[in-house]
Coordinates of C-alpha atoms and ligand atoms in Angstrom, one line a residue:
M1 CA 15.2 -43.3 32.6
N2 CA 14.1 -43.9 29.0
R3 CA 16.5 -45.8 26.6
S4 CA 19.2 -43.6 25.2
R5 CA 18.0 -41.8 22.1
R6 CA 19.7 -39.9 19.3
I7 CA 18.6 -36.3 19.6
A8 CA 19.6 -33.2 17.5
V9 CA 19.6 -29.8 19.1
I10 CA 19.7 -27.0 16.6
G11 CA 21.0 -23.6 17.9
S12 CA 23.7 -23.1 20.4
G13 CA 22.4 -20.1 22.4
P14 CA 21.6 -20.5 26.1
A15 CA 18.4 -22.5 25.3
G16 CA 20.2 -25.0 23.0
L17 CA 23.2 -25.4 25.3
M18 CA 21.0 -26.1 28.3
V19 CA 18.9 -28.7 26.3
A20 CA 22.1 -30.4 25.0
D21 CA 23.5 -30.5 28.6
G22 CA 20.4 -31.9 30.2
L23 CA 19.9 -34.6 27.5
A24 CA 23.6 -35.6 27.4
S25 CA 23.7 -35.7 31.2
A26 CA 20.7 -38.1 31.1
G27 CA 22.7 -40.4 28.7
H28 CA 21.2 -39.5 25.3
A29 CA 23.4 -39.2 22.2
V30 CA 23.2 -35.5 21.4
T31 CA 24.4 -33.7 18.2
L32 CA 24.4 -29.9 18.6
F33 CA 24.2 -27.9 15.3
D34 CA 24.8 -24.2 14.7
K35 CA 25.0 -22.3 11.5
R36 CA 27.8 -20.1 12.8
K37 CA 31.5 -21.2 13.2
G38 CA 31.4 -20.7 16.9
L39 CA 28.9 -21.5 19.7
S40 CA 26.5 -18.9 21.2
W41 CA 27.4 -15.8 19.2
K42 CA 24.6 -13.8 20.8
L43 CA 25.8 -14.5 24.3
Y44 CA 29.1 -12.8 23.3
I45 CA 27.1 -9.8 22.1
A46 CA 25.1 -9.8 25.3
G47 CA 28.3 -9.9 27.3
G48 CA 29.6 -6.8 25.6
S49 CA 27.7 -4.7 28.1
G50 CA 28.0 -7.1 31.1
L51 CA 26.4 -10.5 30.9
N52 CA 23.3 -10.2 33.1
I53 CA 22.4 -13.8 33.6
S54 CA 19.3 -13.6 35.9
N55 CA 17.4 -11.5 38.5
S56 CA 16.9 -11.9 42.2
L57 CA 13.2 -11.1 42.3
P58 CA 11.1 -13.8 44.1
L59 CA 9.7 -16.4 41.7
D60 CA 6.1 -15.3 41.7
L61 CA 7.1 -11.7 40.7
F62 CA 9.8 -13.0 38.4
A63 CA 7.3 -15.1 36.4
R64 CA 5.1 -12.0 35.9
H65 CA 7.7 -10.4 33.7
Y66 CA 6.9 -12.6 30.7
T67 CA 4.2 -12.5 28.0
G68 CA 2.7 -15.9 27.1
P69 CA 1.0 -18.5 29.3
A70 CA 1.5 -17.7 33.0
D71 CA 1.1 -21.4 33.9
H72 CA 4.0 -22.3 31.7
W73 CA 6.3 -19.7 33.2
K74 CA 5.4 -20.7 36.8
A75 CA 6.0 -24.3 36.1
C76 CA 9.1 -23.9 34.0
L77 CA 10.8 -21.4 36.3
G78 CA 9.7 -23.4 39.3
A79 CA 11.5 -26.5 37.8
F80 CA 14.7 -24.7 37.1
G81 CA 14.8 -21.2 38.4
P82 CA 17.4 -18.4 39.0
Q83 CA 19.1 -20.2 42.0
D84 CA 19.4 -23.5 40.0
W85 CA 21.0 -21.5 37.1
L86 CA 23.4 -19.7 39.4
D87 CA 24.4 -23.0 41.0
F88 CA 24.9 -24.6 37.6
I89 CA 27.2 -21.7 36.5
E90 CA 29.2 -21.9 39.7
Q91 CA 29.4 -25.7 40.2
K92 CA 29.2 -27.1 36.7
L93 CA 30.9 -24.4 34.7
G94 CA 33.3 -23.2 37.5
I95 CA 32.5 -19.5 37.2
G96 CA 31.6 -17.1 40.0
T97 CA 28.5 -15.0 39.9
F98 CA 27.5 -11.9 41.8
L99 CA 24.4 -9.8 42.6
G100 CA 24.9 -6.3 41.1
T101 CA 22.7 -3.2 41.2
S102 CA 18.9 -3.3 40.5
Q103 CA 18.6 -7.0 41.6
R104 CA 20.5 -8.3 38.6
Y105 CA 22.9 -11.2 38.6
F106 CA 26.1 -11.2 36.6
V107 CA 29.0 -13.6 35.9
E108 CA 32.1 -12.5 37.6
T109 CA 34.0 -12.1 34.3
M110 CA 31.2 -9.9 33.0
H111 CA 31.6 -11.2 29.5
A112 CA 30.5 -14.5 27.9
A113 CA 33.9 -16.0 26.7
L114 CA 34.8 -18.1 29.8
L115 CA 31.2 -19.3 30.2
V116 CA 30.9 -20.5 26.6
R117 CA 34.4 -22.0 26.7
N118 CA 33.8 -23.9 29.9
W119 CA 30.4 -25.1 28.7
K120 CA 31.8 -26.3 25.4
R121 CA 34.4 -28.3 27.3
R122 CA 31.7 -29.8 29.5
L123 CA 29.5 -30.7 26.6
E124 CA 32.5 -32.4 24.9
E125 CA 33.1 -34.4 28.1
L126 CA 29.5 -35.4 28.0
N127 CA 30.1 -36.7 24.4
V128 CA 28.0 -34.2 22.7
T129 CA 28.9 -34.0 19.0
I130 CA 29.2 -30.3 18.1
T131 CA 28.6 -29.6 14.4
L132 CA 29.2 -25.9 13.5
N133 CA 28.9 -24.0 10.2
T134 CA 25.8 -25.9 9.4
L135 CA 22.5 -24.2 8.4
C136 CA 19.5 -26.4 9.1
T137 CA 16.8 -25.6 6.6
D138 CA 14.2 -28.4 7.0
F139 CA 13.1 -31.5 8.7
R140 CA 10.8 -34.4 7.7
P141 CA 9.6 -37.7 9.0
S142 CA 11.9 -40.7 8.5
D143 CA 11.9 -44.3 9.5
A144 CA 14.1 -43.5 12.4
G145 CA 12.0 -40.5 13.5
W146 CA 13.0 -37.2 12.0
E147 CA 15.4 -36.4 9.3
L148 CA 17.2 -33.0 9.5
L149 CA 18.3 -31.3 6.3
S150 CA 20.7 -28.6 5.2
Q151 CA 19.3 -27.6 1.8
E152 CA 19.0 -31.0 0.1
R153 CA 21.8 -32.6 2.2
S154 CA 20.7 -34.9 5.0
L155 CA 22.2 -34.2 8.4
G156 CA 21.0 -37.5 9.7
S157 CA 18.0 -39.1 11.3
F158 CA 17.1 -38.6 14.9
D159 CA 14.6 -39.9 17.4
A160 CA 13.8 -36.3 18.4
L161 CA 14.7 -32.7 17.3
V162 CA 15.0 -29.7 19.5
F163 CA 15.0 -26.3 17.8
A164 CA 16.4 -23.3 19.7
L165 CA 17.0 -20.9 16.9
G166 CA 16.7 -17.5 18.7
G167 CA 14.7 -14.4 18.1
G168 CA 14.8 -11.8 15.4
S169 CA 17.1 -9.2 17.0
Y170 CA 20.7 -8.5 15.8
E171 CA 20.2 -10.8 12.8
T172 CA 20.5 -9.9 9.2
T173 CA 17.5 -10.6 7.0
D174 CA 19.4 -13.6 5.6
G175 CA 19.9 -14.9 9.1
L176 CA 16.2 -15.0 9.6
S177 CA 15.2 -17.6 7.0
W178 CA 14.2 -20.2 9.6
P179 CA 10.6 -19.1 10.3
S180 CA 9.6 -20.3 6.8
M181 CA 10.7 -23.8 7.8
F182 CA 7.8 -23.8 10.2
Q183 CA 5.4 -21.6 8.3
Q184 CA 5.6 -24.0 5.3
K185 CA 4.3 -26.7 7.6
G186 CA 1.2 -24.7 8.5
L187 CA 2.5 -23.6 12.0
G188 CA 1.4 -20.2 13.2
F189 CA 4.0 -17.5 13.5
Q190 CA 3.8 -13.9 14.7
D191 CA 6.3 -11.7 12.8
F192 CA 9.2 -10.5 14.9
A193 CA 9.2 -6.9 16.1
P194 CA 11.8 -4.9 18.0
S195 CA 11.7 -5.2 21.7
N196 CA 14.0 -3.7 24.4
T197 CA 15.2 -1.2 21.9
G198 CA 16.2 2.4 21.6
F199 CA 13.9 5.1 20.4
E200 CA 14.3 8.0 18.0
V201 CA 13.9 11.6 19.3
A202 CA 14.0 14.6 17.1
W203 CA 17.0 16.3 18.8
P204 CA 17.9 19.8 17.7
A205 CA 21.5 19.9 16.3
A206 CA 22.7 22.2 19.0
F207 CA 21.6 19.7 21.7
L208 CA 23.4 16.9 20.0
Q209 CA 26.6 18.9 19.8
E210 CA 26.5 19.3 23.5
A211 CA 25.0 16.0 24.7
E212 CA 25.6 13.2 22.3
G213 CA 27.1 10.2 24.1
Q214 CA 26.3 11.7 27.5
P215 CA 24.6 9.6 30.2
I216 CA 21.7 11.0 32.1
K217 CA 21.9 9.1 35.3
N218 CA 19.3 8.3 38.0
I219 CA 16.2 9.5 36.3
Q220 CA 12.6 8.3 36.6
L221 CA 10.7 7.9 33.3
T222 CA 6.9 8.0 33.1
S223 CA 5.3 6.5 30.0
A224 CA 1.9 5.0 29.1
R225 CA 3.3 1.7 30.5
G226 CA 4.2 3.1 34.0
Q227 CA 7.3 4.4 35.7
R228 CA 10.9 3.1 35.6
K229 CA 14.0 4.4 37.3
G230 CA 17.5 4.1 35.6
D231 CA 20.0 5.8 33.4
L232 CA 19.5 7.1 29.8
V233 CA 22.2 7.6 27.1
V234 CA 21.8 10.3 24.5
T235 CA 22.6 9.0 21.0
H236 CA 22.6 10.7 17.6
Y237 CA 19.2 9.2 16.9
G238 CA 17.5 9.4 20.3
L239 CA 17.7 7.6 23.6
E240 CA 18.9 4.2 24.9
G241 CA 18.7 2.7 28.4
T242 CA 16.5 0.5 30.5
P243 CA 13.8 3.1 31.2
I244 CA 13.4 3.6 27.4
Y245 CA 13.3 -0.2 26.8
F246 CA 10.5 -0.3 29.4
A247 CA 8.5 2.5 27.8
G248 CA 8.6 0.4 24.6
M249 CA 6.3 2.4 22.4
P250 CA 6.1 5.7 20.6
G251 CA 4.5 8.6 22.4
L252 CA 5.0 11.2 25.1
I253 CA 7.2 10.4 28.1
Q254 CA 8.0 12.5 31.2
V255 CA 11.5 12.5 32.5
D256 CA 12.0 13.3 36.2
L257 CA 15.7 14.4 36.5
K258 CA 15.6 14.5 40.3
P259 CA 13.4 11.5 41.4
D260 CA 14.7 11.6 45.0
L261 CA 13.5 15.2 45.6
T262 CA 9.9 16.5 45.6
T263 CA 8.9 19.5 43.5
E264 CA 8.9 21.6 46.7
Q265 CA 12.4 20.5 47.6
V266 CA 13.6 21.3 44.1
M267 CA 12.0 24.7 44.4
Q268 CA 13.7 25.3 47.8
R269 CA 17.1 24.5 46.4
L270 CA 16.5 26.8 43.4
Q271 CA 15.7 29.6 45.9
K272 CA 18.6 28.7 48.3
S273 CA 20.7 31.9 48.2
K274 CA 20.3 35.5 47.3
E275 CA 23.0 35.3 44.7
N276 CA 22.2 37.0 41.4
L277 CA 22.0 33.8 39.3
S278 CA 19.6 32.7 36.6
P279 CA 17.3 29.7 37.5
M280 CA 19.4 27.5 35.2
R281 CA 22.6 28.5 36.9
R282 CA 21.0 27.9 40.3
A283 CA 19.8 24.4 39.1
Q284 CA 23.4 23.6 38.1
K285 CA 24.9 24.8 41.3
Y286 CA 22.3 23.6 43.9
L287 CA 21.0 20.5 42.2
Q288 CA 24.3 19.2 40.7
L289 CA 22.7 18.7 37.3
S290 CA 24.9 16.6 35.0
P291 CA 25.9 18.1 31.7
G292 CA 23.4 15.8 29.9
S293 CA 20.5 16.9 32.2
K294 CA 21.5 20.5 31.8
A295 CA 21.6 20.2 28.0
L296 CA 18.2 18.5 28.0
L297 CA 16.6 21.3 30.0
F298 CA 18.3 24.0 28.1
H299 CA 17.5 22.7 24.6
M300 CA 14.3 20.7 25.1
A301 CA 12.3 23.0 27.4
P302 CA 10.5 26.2 26.2
P303 CA 13.0 29.1 26.7
D304 CA 10.5 31.0 28.9
A305 CA 10.3 28.1 31.4
T306 CA 14.0 28.0 32.1
R307 CA 13.9 31.7 33.1
D308 CA 11.3 31.2 35.8
G309 CA 12.3 29.3 38.9
T310 CA 8.9 27.7 39.6
A311 CA 8.4 26.6 35.9
L312 CA 12.0 25.2 35.9
A313 CA 11.3 23.2 39.1
H314 CA 8.3 21.6 37.4
L315 CA 10.3 20.8 34.3
I316 CA 13.1 19.2 36.3
K317 CA 10.5 16.9 37.8
S318 CA 8.6 16.3 34.6
L319 CA 10.3 17.1 31.3
P320 CA 8.2 16.0 28.4
L321 CA 9.8 14.3 25.4
Q322 CA 8.3 12.7 22.4
L323 CA 9.5 9.2 21.4
E324 CA 9.1 8.8 17.7
R325 CA 10.1 5.4 16.3
P326 CA 11.8 2.3 17.8
R327 CA 15.2 1.4 16.4
P328 CA 15.2 -1.5 13.9
L329 CA 15.2 -5.2 14.9
S330 CA 18.9 -5.4 13.8
E331 CA 19.8 -3.1 16.7
S332 CA 17.3 -4.3 19.3
I333 CA 18.3 -6.4 22.4
S334 CA 15.4 -8.8 21.8
S335 CA 12.3 -9.3 19.7
S336 CA 8.6 -9.9 20.3
G337 CA 6.8 -12.4 18.1
G338 CA 7.9 -15.9 17.1
L339 CA 6.3 -19.4 16.9
L340 CA 2.9 -19.3 18.4
W341 CA 2.1 -21.0 21.7
Q342 CA -1.0 -22.7 20.2
N343 CA 1.5 -24.9 18.2
L344 CA 3.0 -26.3 21.3
D345 CA 1.9 -28.8 24.1
E346 CA 2.9 -28.5 27.7
A347 CA 6.3 -30.0 27.1
L348 CA 7.0 -27.4 24.3
M349 CA 6.6 -30.1 21.7
L350 CA 4.9 -29.3 18.4
K351 CA 1.5 -30.9 18.6
S352 CA 1.5 -31.6 14.9
H353 CA 5.0 -33.0 14.9
P354 CA 5.5 -35.4 17.8
G355 CA 9.2 -35.5 18.8
V356 CA 10.0 -32.0 17.6
Y357 CA 10.5 -29.4 20.4
C358 CA 11.2 -25.7 20.4
A359 CA 12.7 -23.4 23.1
G360 CA 14.0 -20.0 23.8
E361 CA 13.5 -16.7 22.1
M362 CA 12.2 -18.3 18.9
L363 CA 8.8 -18.7 20.7
D364 CA 6.2 -16.0 21.0
W365 CA 7.1 -14.5 24.3
D366 CA 8.8 -11.3 25.4
A367 CA 10.3 -10.0 28.6
P368 CA 12.2 -6.9 29.8
T369 CA 16.0 -6.6 30.3
G370 CA 17.3 -7.4 33.7
G371 CA 18.4 -11.1 33.2
F372 CA 14.8 -12.3 32.3
L373 CA 15.7 -13.2 28.7
I374 CA 18.6 -15.5 29.3
Q375 CA 16.9 -17.1 32.4
A376 CA 13.8 -17.9 30.3
C377 CA 15.9 -19.6 27.6
I378 CA 17.8 -21.6 30.3
S379 CA 14.6 -22.7 32.1
Q380 CA 12.9 -23.7 28.8
G381 CA 16.0 -25.7 27.8
H382 CA 16.0 -27.5 31.1
W383 CA 12.2 -28.0 30.8
I384 CA 12.5 -29.8 27.4
S385 CA 15.5 -31.9 28.5
R386 CA 13.5 -33.1 31.5
H387 CA 10.4 -33.9 29.5
L388 CA 12.4 -35.8 26.8
S389 CA 14.4 -37.7 29.4
F390 CA 11.9 -38.4 32.1
G391 CA 8.5 -37.4 30.6
G392 CA 8.2 -34.4 32.9
T393 CA 9.8 -32.7 35.8
Ligands
FAD401 C1 23.1 -6.4 22.6 C2 22.4 -7.5 23.4 C3 22.5 -7.5 24.8 C4 21.8 -8.5 25.5 N1 22.0 -8.6 26.9 C5 21.4 -9.5 27.6 C6 21.6 -9.6 29.0 O1 22.5 -8.9 29.6 N2 20.8 -10.5 29.7 C7 19.8 -11.2 29.1 O2 19.1 -12.0 29.8 N3 19.7 -11.2 27.8 C8 20.4 -10.4 27.0 N4 20.3 -10.3 25.7 C9 19.3 -11.3 25.0 C10 19.9 -12.7 25.0 O3 21.1 -12.7 24.4 C11 18.9 -13.6 24.2 O4 17.6 -13.5 24.7 C12 19.3 -15.1 24.2 O5 20.6 -15.2 23.6 C13 18.4 -15.9 23.4 O6 18.8 -17.3 23.5 P1 18.3 -18.4 22.5 O7 19.0 -19.6 22.9 O8 16.9 -18.4 22.4 O9 18.9 -17.9 21.1 P2 20.3 -17.4 20.6 O10 21.2 -17.1 21.7 O11 19.9 -16.3 19.6 O12 20.9 -18.6 19.8 C14 20.3 -19.1 18.6 C15 21.3 -19.9 17.8 O13 20.7 -20.6 16.7 C16 21.6 -20.5 15.6 N5 20.7 -20.7 14.4 C17 19.7 -19.9 14.0 N6 19.1 -20.4 12.9 C18 19.8 -21.5 12.6 C19 19.6 -22.5 11.6 N7 18.7 -22.4 10.6 N8 20.5 -23.6 11.6 C20 21.5 -23.7 12.5 N9 21.7 -22.8 13.5 C21 20.8 -21.7 13.6 C22 22.2 -19.1 15.7 O14 23.4 -19.0 15.0 C23 22.4 -18.9 17.2 O15 23.7 -19.3 17.7 C24 21.0 -9.4 24.9 C25 20.9 -9.4 23.5 C26 21.5 -8.5 22.8 C27 21.4 -8.5 21.3

C-alpha cells in the first residue's frame, strides 16, 4: 500500500461515501465534506419510494444500461459489482437486502435512514472526519498538493481531492453552482437535462376528474425507444412510471392495456356473452379493466371506436397518447449531462489536474431506473478508492 495520504472527499452521496470508506479502510486520512447539514440527502429522497440499490441482471447486460464508455463500465462494475455492493450492505452495514419484482434489489428497511446512519457510524470508526454545512467552491494547487476553498476560506490542503457532487435533479438553481468551478478551469461540461422523468400529457378536465392519482397497472408501452412493461400513474400534468421514464422523449406512444392477451383473445372476451351490453361495459366486465384504464379508453379514444367491439379491442392493445414535454430537472429522478469523459483518465482523475478525481452522477453518463444509478455511483466510488490506494484494481 502507498503511504497514508490526506484526502478530501466532497459530496456525501453514495459515490462519496464509498470513496471515503475505501480510502479510510486503506489507511488514508479522509475528510468528507458536504454542503448540507446531514449526509446523503438524495438517498433519503430516493428511499421515499423504496430504496432500489441494484439490479440482478448479469454483468454484461447490466453494463449495457449506461451511456458513456463501455470499457469503463465493464471494468468498474467488474471490480465492484452488484454482489459486492449487496455483501457490503449486509456485512459492513448490517442491513438485510432482498430481490423484489422486476429483478431489482432493495434494502429490507426500504428507506435510507438506517443505511446512512450505520454508514456514518462506520466512517467515524474508520476515523473519517465529517465536515457538514460546508459548500466547496474552488480548488487550487498548493505546496501540499491541492487546497480546497469555501468562498475565500481555505478548508485545508490535501494530497488528493475526490469530487462526488451529484447530478442536476432535485436541486434548486442555487444548489447547482458547482459546474462553474470546473468550467472556469477549461473543463468540458454538458449541461444537465431531465432524465427518468414524468411527461406532460394534455388531459381533458373530465378525464382528470375521474383518473387523477390512479395507477394503470401492468401495461406495455411502445415508444420510439422500444417497449417496456410496468405501471403508470396519472398525475394532473401527465404520466409518471418506469415505462414513461424509459420512453424518455416527447412524441407518440402506444399503451397496451392488456399485454398478456393477444388482440384476438381480447376480441373473444368482448364477444363472450349475448348480454345486451355496450363494448365498453363488456370490456369492464370481461377484461377487468381498472378504473384508470377504463377512464383512459373512455376519454382518450375517439368516441366511435369505443362503440365498436373490434375497434375497441385494437385500442385496448394499442391506445395512442402524445407525450408533450418532460417535467423539469427539479422533479426528475436523475439527469443526463455532466463533466465530460474527455476530461478524465482511466482512473477517473482529471487529466489536467493530477490528484483530482470525480465520481458519480456529476459525470456525463445516464442510466435507467432499476438500481442502475446507485450501483454506478458505488462502483465508481470503489474504483477511485482502489486507484488512489493501490494504483488500480
Ligand atoms: C426521487 C428520486 C428517487 C430515486 N430513486 C432511486 C432508486 O431507487 N435507485 C437508484 O439507483 N437511484 C435512485 N435515484 C437516483 C440516486 O439517488 C442518485 O443517482 C444518486 O444519489 C447519485 O449519487 P451521487 O453520489 O453521485 O450524488 P448525490 O447523492 O446527489 O450526492 C451529492 C452530494 O454532494 C453534495 N454537494 C453538492 N455540491 C456541493 C458542494 N459544492 N460542496 C459540498 N457538497 C456538495 C450534495 O449536498 C450531496 O449530498 C433517485 C433519485 C431521486 C431524486
